[in-house]
Short mmCIF file of C-alpha atoms in Angstrom, two decimals:
data_model
loop_
_atom_site.label_atom_id
_atom_site.label_comp_id
_atom_site.label_asym_id
_atom_site.label_seq_id
_atom_site.Cartn_x
_atom_site.Cartn_y
_atom_site.Cartn_z
CA TRP A 602 -50.37 -30.77 40.17
CA GLY A 603 -51.47 -28.06 42.61
CA LEU A 604 -50.94 -24.33 42.15
CA GLY A 605 -47.87 -24.31 44.38
CA GLU A 606 -46.20 -27.08 42.40
CA LEU A 607 -46.97 -25.42 39.08
CA GLU A 608 -45.63 -22.08 40.29
CA GLU A 609 -42.45 -23.74 41.55
CA ALA A 610 -42.00 -25.57 38.26
CA CYS A 611 -42.45 -22.34 36.30
CA ARG A 612 -40.00 -20.39 38.45
CA HIS A 613 -37.36 -23.07 37.90
CA THR A 614 -37.91 -23.32 34.12
CA TYR A 615 -35.89 -21.00 31.90
CA ARG A 616 -38.03 -18.27 30.32
CA CYS A 617 -41.26 -19.54 31.88
CA ILE A 618 -43.46 -16.48 32.40
CA ALA A 619 -46.86 -18.07 33.00
CA PHE A 620 -48.72 -21.35 33.52
CA ASN A 621 -52.33 -22.52 33.52
CA THR A 622 -54.09 -24.99 35.75
CA ASN A 623 -54.09 -27.54 32.94
CA GLY A 624 -50.37 -27.91 33.69
CA ILE A 625 -49.02 -26.01 30.67
CA LEU A 626 -45.95 -23.79 31.20
CA LYS A 627 -45.68 -20.79 28.84
CA HIS A 628 -42.64 -18.86 27.60
CA SER A 629 -44.69 -16.26 25.68
CA LEU A 630 -48.14 -14.70 25.84
CA LYS A 631 -50.44 -12.79 23.55
CA PRO A 632 -51.28 -9.22 24.59
CA PRO A 633 -53.98 -9.25 27.33
CA SER A 634 -56.54 -7.99 24.79
CA GLY A 635 -56.29 -11.41 23.14
CA TRP A 636 -56.82 -13.49 26.29
CA VAL A 637 -59.97 -15.63 26.47
CA GLN A 638 -61.76 -16.71 29.67
CA TRP A 639 -62.18 -20.48 29.51
CA THR A 640 -63.26 -21.25 33.10
CA SER A 641 -65.32 -19.64 35.83
CA HIS A 642 -63.64 -21.55 38.65
CA PRO A 643 -62.07 -19.01 41.03
CA GLU A 644 -58.74 -20.89 41.21
CA HIS A 645 -58.51 -22.20 37.67
CA GLY A 646 -57.12 -20.40 34.64
CA LEU A 647 -53.94 -18.55 33.71
CA TYR A 648 -51.32 -17.45 36.23
CA VAL A 649 -48.68 -14.89 35.15
CA LEU A 650 -45.30 -14.30 36.75
CA ASP A 651 -44.56 -10.63 36.13
CA THR A 652 -40.79 -10.99 36.03
CA ASN A 653 -39.04 -7.93 34.56
CA TYR A 654 -37.25 -9.60 31.66
CA CYS A 655 -35.99 -6.26 30.37
CA SER A 656 -33.97 -5.66 33.55
CA LEU A 657 -32.64 -9.21 33.36
CA SER A 658 -31.60 -8.66 29.70
CA LEU A 659 -33.24 -11.95 28.74
CA GLU A 660 -34.84 -10.54 25.59
CA GLN A 661 -31.43 -10.49 23.84
CA CYS A 662 -32.49 -7.57 21.67
CA PRO A 663 -30.51 -6.90 18.47
CA PRO A 664 -28.34 -3.80 17.93
CA HIS A 665 -30.21 -0.47 17.65
CA SER A 666 -33.12 -1.70 19.78
CA HIS A 667 -34.19 -1.95 23.41
CA CYS A 668 -36.48 -4.12 25.51
CA GLU A 669 -39.89 -2.62 26.29
CA ARG A 670 -42.61 -3.81 28.70
CA HIS A 671 -46.12 -3.69 27.22
CA ALA A 672 -48.14 -5.56 29.87
CA PRO A 673 -47.61 -8.17 32.60
CA ALA A 674 -45.15 -10.73 31.20
CA ASN A 675 -45.46 -9.13 27.76
CA TYR A 676 -42.18 -7.77 26.43
CA SER A 677 -40.66 -7.17 23.03
CA CYS A 678 -37.63 -5.61 21.35
CA VAL A 679 -38.38 -2.15 19.94
CA CYS A 680 -36.11 -0.54 17.33
CA GLU A 681 -34.67 2.94 17.75
CA PRO A 682 -36.38 5.82 15.88
CA LEU A 683 -36.05 5.51 12.07
CA TRP A 684 -34.97 1.88 12.38
CA ARG A 685 -37.35 -0.96 11.44
CA MET A 686 -37.52 -4.60 12.54
CA ASN A 687 -37.04 -6.94 9.57
CA PRO A 688 -38.23 -10.58 9.24
CA GLU A 689 -34.87 -11.80 10.64
CA HIS A 690 -35.61 -9.89 13.89
CA LEU A 691 -32.90 -7.32 13.16
CA CYS A 692 -33.22 -3.53 13.15
CA THR A 693 -32.27 -1.99 9.80
CA LEU A 694 -32.51 1.45 8.27
CA PRO A 695 -34.98 1.66 5.37
CA GLN A 696 -33.23 2.56 2.11
CA GLU A 697 -34.99 5.89 1.85
CA VAL A 698 -33.75 6.96 5.30
CA ASP A 699 -30.13 6.84 4.15
CA VAL A 700 -30.41 10.21 2.41
CA ALA A 701 -27.45 11.73 4.22
CA GLY A 702 -25.09 8.81 3.59
CA ALA A 703 -25.53 7.39 7.09
CA LEU A 704 -24.67 3.93 5.79
CA ILE A 705 -21.43 2.99 4.06
CA HIS A 706 -22.10 0.38 1.38
CA VAL A 707 -19.28 -2.02 0.48
CA LEU A 708 -19.66 -4.30 -2.54
CA LEU A 709 -17.78 -7.56 -3.04
CA SER A 710 -17.98 -10.38 -5.57
CA VAL A 711 -16.64 -13.81 -4.62
CA ASP A 712 -16.54 -17.49 -5.50
CA GLU A 713 -15.38 -20.54 -3.52
CA SER A 714 -11.72 -19.67 -4.07
CA HIS A 715 -12.23 -16.37 -2.22
CA LEU A 716 -13.81 -17.69 0.99
CA LEU A 717 -11.00 -16.91 3.42
CA GLY A 718 -10.25 -13.69 1.55
CA LEU A 719 -13.86 -12.59 2.06
CA VAL A 720 -13.53 -13.14 5.81
CA GLY A 721 -10.28 -11.17 5.79
CA VAL A 722 -11.57 -8.14 3.93
CA VAL A 723 -14.83 -7.86 5.92
CA SER A 724 -13.04 -8.36 9.25
CA SER A 725 -10.34 -5.82 8.41
CA VAL A 726 -12.87 -3.16 7.35
CA LEU A 727 -14.87 -3.68 10.57
CA ARG A 728 -11.75 -3.69 12.74
CA HIS A 729 -10.50 -0.30 11.54
CA ALA A 730 -13.89 1.43 11.19
CA ALA A 731 -14.51 4.38 13.49
CA GLU A 732 -18.26 3.61 13.29
CA PRO A 733 -18.65 -0.07 12.33
CA GLY A 734 -22.44 0.15 12.76
CA ARG A 735 -22.61 2.26 9.57
CA LEU A 736 -21.12 -0.47 7.40
CA ARG A 737 -23.20 -2.66 5.09
CA PHE A 738 -21.53 -5.40 3.04
CA HIS A 739 -23.23 -6.69 -0.12
CA VAL A 740 -21.60 -9.90 -1.39
CA VAL A 741 -22.41 -11.12 -4.90
CA VAL A 742 -21.99 -14.90 -5.18
CA ALA A 743 -23.07 -17.65 -7.58
CA GLN A 744 -26.27 -19.34 -6.38
CA ARG A 745 -24.58 -22.76 -6.34
CA GLU A 746 -21.87 -21.43 -3.98
CA LYS A 747 -24.16 -19.47 -1.64
CA LYS A 748 -24.24 -22.13 1.09
CA ALA A 749 -20.45 -22.43 1.12
CA VAL A 750 -20.13 -18.66 1.57
CA GLU A 751 -22.79 -18.66 4.31
CA GLY A 752 -20.93 -21.45 6.09
CA ILE A 753 -17.57 -19.70 6.19
CA LEU A 754 -19.16 -16.44 7.36
CA HIS A 755 -20.98 -18.27 10.18
CA CYS A 756 -17.72 -19.88 11.29
CA PHE A 757 -16.10 -16.47 11.77
CA GLY A 758 -19.08 -14.73 13.40
CA LEU A 759 -20.06 -12.81 10.26
CA ALA A 760 -23.39 -14.52 9.60
CA PRO A 761 -25.46 -12.93 6.81
CA GLY A 762 -28.19 -10.70 8.18
CA HIS A 763 -27.72 -7.32 9.81
CA GLN A 764 -24.49 -6.12 8.17
CA VAL A 765 -23.69 -8.76 5.55
CA THR A 766 -26.08 -9.55 2.70
CA LEU A 767 -25.53 -12.25 0.09
CA VAL A 768 -26.78 -11.48 -3.42
CA PRO A 769 -26.97 -14.73 -5.44
CA LEU A 770 -26.44 -14.89 -9.20
CA GLU A 771 -28.38 -17.63 -10.99
CA ALA A 772 -26.63 -19.85 -13.55
CA GLY A 773 -26.47 -18.07 -16.92
CA GLN A 774 -27.57 -14.72 -15.46
CA LEU A 775 -24.15 -13.14 -15.92
CA GLU A 776 -23.86 -14.27 -19.55
CA ALA A 777 -27.41 -13.08 -20.30
CA TRP A 778 -26.76 -9.61 -18.92
CA LEU A 779 -23.33 -9.24 -20.51
CA GLY A 780 -24.59 -10.61 -23.80
CA ALA A 781 -21.66 -13.03 -24.12
CA GLU A 782 -19.69 -15.58 -22.14
CA PRO A 783 -16.82 -13.90 -20.23
CA ARG A 784 -13.42 -14.87 -21.57
CA VAL A 785 -9.85 -14.11 -20.60
CA TYR A 786 -7.31 -14.43 -23.41
CA SER A 787 -4.19 -14.37 -21.24
CA ARG A 788 -2.57 -17.41 -19.70
CA GLN A 789 -4.06 -18.42 -16.34
CA GLU A 790 -0.62 -18.49 -14.71
CA ASP A 791 -0.30 -14.80 -15.65
CA VAL A 792 -3.72 -13.54 -14.53
CA GLY A 793 -4.72 -16.02 -11.82
CA ASN A 794 -8.43 -16.19 -11.10
CA LEU A 795 -9.50 -13.41 -13.47
CA ALA A 796 -11.55 -15.88 -15.54
CA SER A 797 -13.90 -16.43 -12.59
CA SER A 798 -17.47 -15.19 -13.06
CA ALA A 799 -17.01 -13.32 -9.77
CA ASN A 800 -14.48 -11.10 -11.52
CA PHE A 801 -17.04 -10.03 -14.15
CA ALA A 802 -20.07 -9.74 -11.85
CA ARG A 803 -18.85 -6.31 -10.71
CA PHE A 804 -19.90 -4.89 -14.08
CA LEU A 805 -23.50 -5.72 -13.18
CA PHE A 806 -23.53 -3.74 -9.94
CA PRO A 807 -25.71 -0.96 -11.42
CA ARG A 808 -28.38 -3.60 -12.17
CA LEU A 809 -27.96 -5.54 -8.95
CA PHE A 810 -28.03 -2.45 -6.71
CA PRO A 811 -30.22 0.14 -8.47
CA SER A 812 -31.15 1.88 -5.21
CA LEU A 813 -27.53 2.68 -4.25
CA SER A 814 -26.29 6.07 -5.38
CA ARG A 815 -22.69 5.21 -4.48
CA ALA A 816 -20.68 2.31 -3.07
CA ILE A 817 -17.13 1.16 -2.42
CA TYR A 818 -15.94 -1.94 -4.25
CA LEU A 819 -13.22 -4.07 -2.67
CA ASP A 820 -11.46 -7.11 -4.09
CA ALA A 821 -11.89 -10.22 -1.95
CA ASP A 822 -8.12 -10.50 -1.43
CA THR A 823 -7.85 -7.00 0.07
CA VAL A 824 -6.75 -6.33 3.65
CA VAL A 825 -7.89 -2.88 4.78
CA GLN A 826 -5.50 -1.16 7.22
CA SER A 827 -7.37 2.05 8.03
CA ASP A 828 -10.86 3.49 8.33
CA ILE A 829 -12.64 3.69 4.94
CA THR A 830 -14.95 6.50 6.12
CA PRO A 831 -12.72 9.32 4.73
CA PHE A 832 -12.74 7.63 1.33
CA TRP A 833 -16.55 7.34 1.52
CA GLU A 834 -16.81 11.06 2.32
CA GLN A 835 -14.47 11.91 -0.54
CA LEU A 836 -16.66 9.84 -2.85
CA ALA A 837 -19.75 11.69 -1.64
CA ALA A 838 -18.16 15.08 -2.28
CA SER A 839 -16.89 14.21 -5.76
CA ASP A 840 -18.77 14.50 -9.05
CA THR A 841 -16.39 11.99 -10.66
CA LEU A 842 -17.97 8.74 -11.82
CA LEU A 843 -15.14 6.51 -10.62
CA LEU A 844 -12.56 6.95 -7.86
CA ALA A 845 -9.77 4.46 -7.21
CA VAL A 846 -7.05 4.15 -4.60
CA PRO A 847 -3.63 4.36 -6.28
CA ARG A 848 -1.16 1.53 -5.90
CA ARG A 849 2.60 1.93 -6.04
CA SER A 850 3.24 -1.02 -8.36
CA PRO A 851 0.29 -1.77 -10.69
CA ALA A 852 -0.16 -5.49 -11.26
CA TYR A 853 -1.18 -5.26 -14.91
CA GLY A 854 0.14 -1.91 -16.09
CA ASP A 855 -1.77 1.38 -16.26
CA MET A 856 -5.38 0.26 -15.75
CA PHE A 857 -7.20 3.61 -15.68
CA THR A 858 -6.29 5.20 -18.99
CA GLY A 859 -8.65 7.66 -20.66
CA ARG A 860 -9.84 4.94 -23.03
CA VAL A 861 -10.68 2.57 -20.15
CA GLN A 862 -12.61 5.31 -18.33
CA GLN A 863 -14.61 6.10 -21.48
CA LEU A 864 -15.48 2.40 -21.97
CA PHE A 865 -16.57 2.26 -18.34
CA ARG A 866 -18.88 5.27 -18.76
CA ASP A 867 -20.39 3.84 -21.95
CA ARG A 868 -20.95 0.48 -20.32
CA CYS A 869 -22.65 1.99 -17.26
CA ARG A 870 -24.99 4.01 -19.46
CA ARG A 871 -26.03 0.86 -21.32
CA LEU A 872 -26.62 -1.01 -18.06
#
């Protein structure tokens, strides 16, 4: 092919930004400092189309980033100040930057019976949040059920990555940390899914999330109907170990008695 034909082919090929006289069309280039001269022929070599891909929004940069031109046909997504690009090509705040509580951490623990409930609780929190970009969801799930949880989140546009992180539990890990196999001595028809390992995994949160100074735990069957930011701010201002939202009709009696709170404190100290 001649130069004119190669140029025409490149201009009509999606994301083609350059071609060489060997007939190769390119959708990306190294920085010019890494280019190598491989011919001395005046018409042979690399030809670059300096299309402004930033203005065309073709870089599809993730949230908290922008497209930046570095050289002819050399563009990349650059994160906002304080934010860092992670291996999944998403901008995230390093843990140590969150000193002022900029991020709101929500913890959940689920198994396969909670899949649609997980979608409901995450979607409802995001829907009512005044600043949804501050939210980070950490979902504890058994390793064997991780793919099922990933699949349902993908279906509803909540793919793990920027805001949703899956934290897998290996088989036997819960029992090893608790020192015994979890048991529920009530009838299943009375307590439902309380015998699930997902119900007991919440007691391991201090081990699973040692870098978090505070977090909000939500059951997977919860539907949030208002912004949780005020509750997060109340949690930040309190020196109380545990805060809970009151319910008008407790499902299993008075759950937060003095004895229960003392057991909780003792357990957290041991963890």
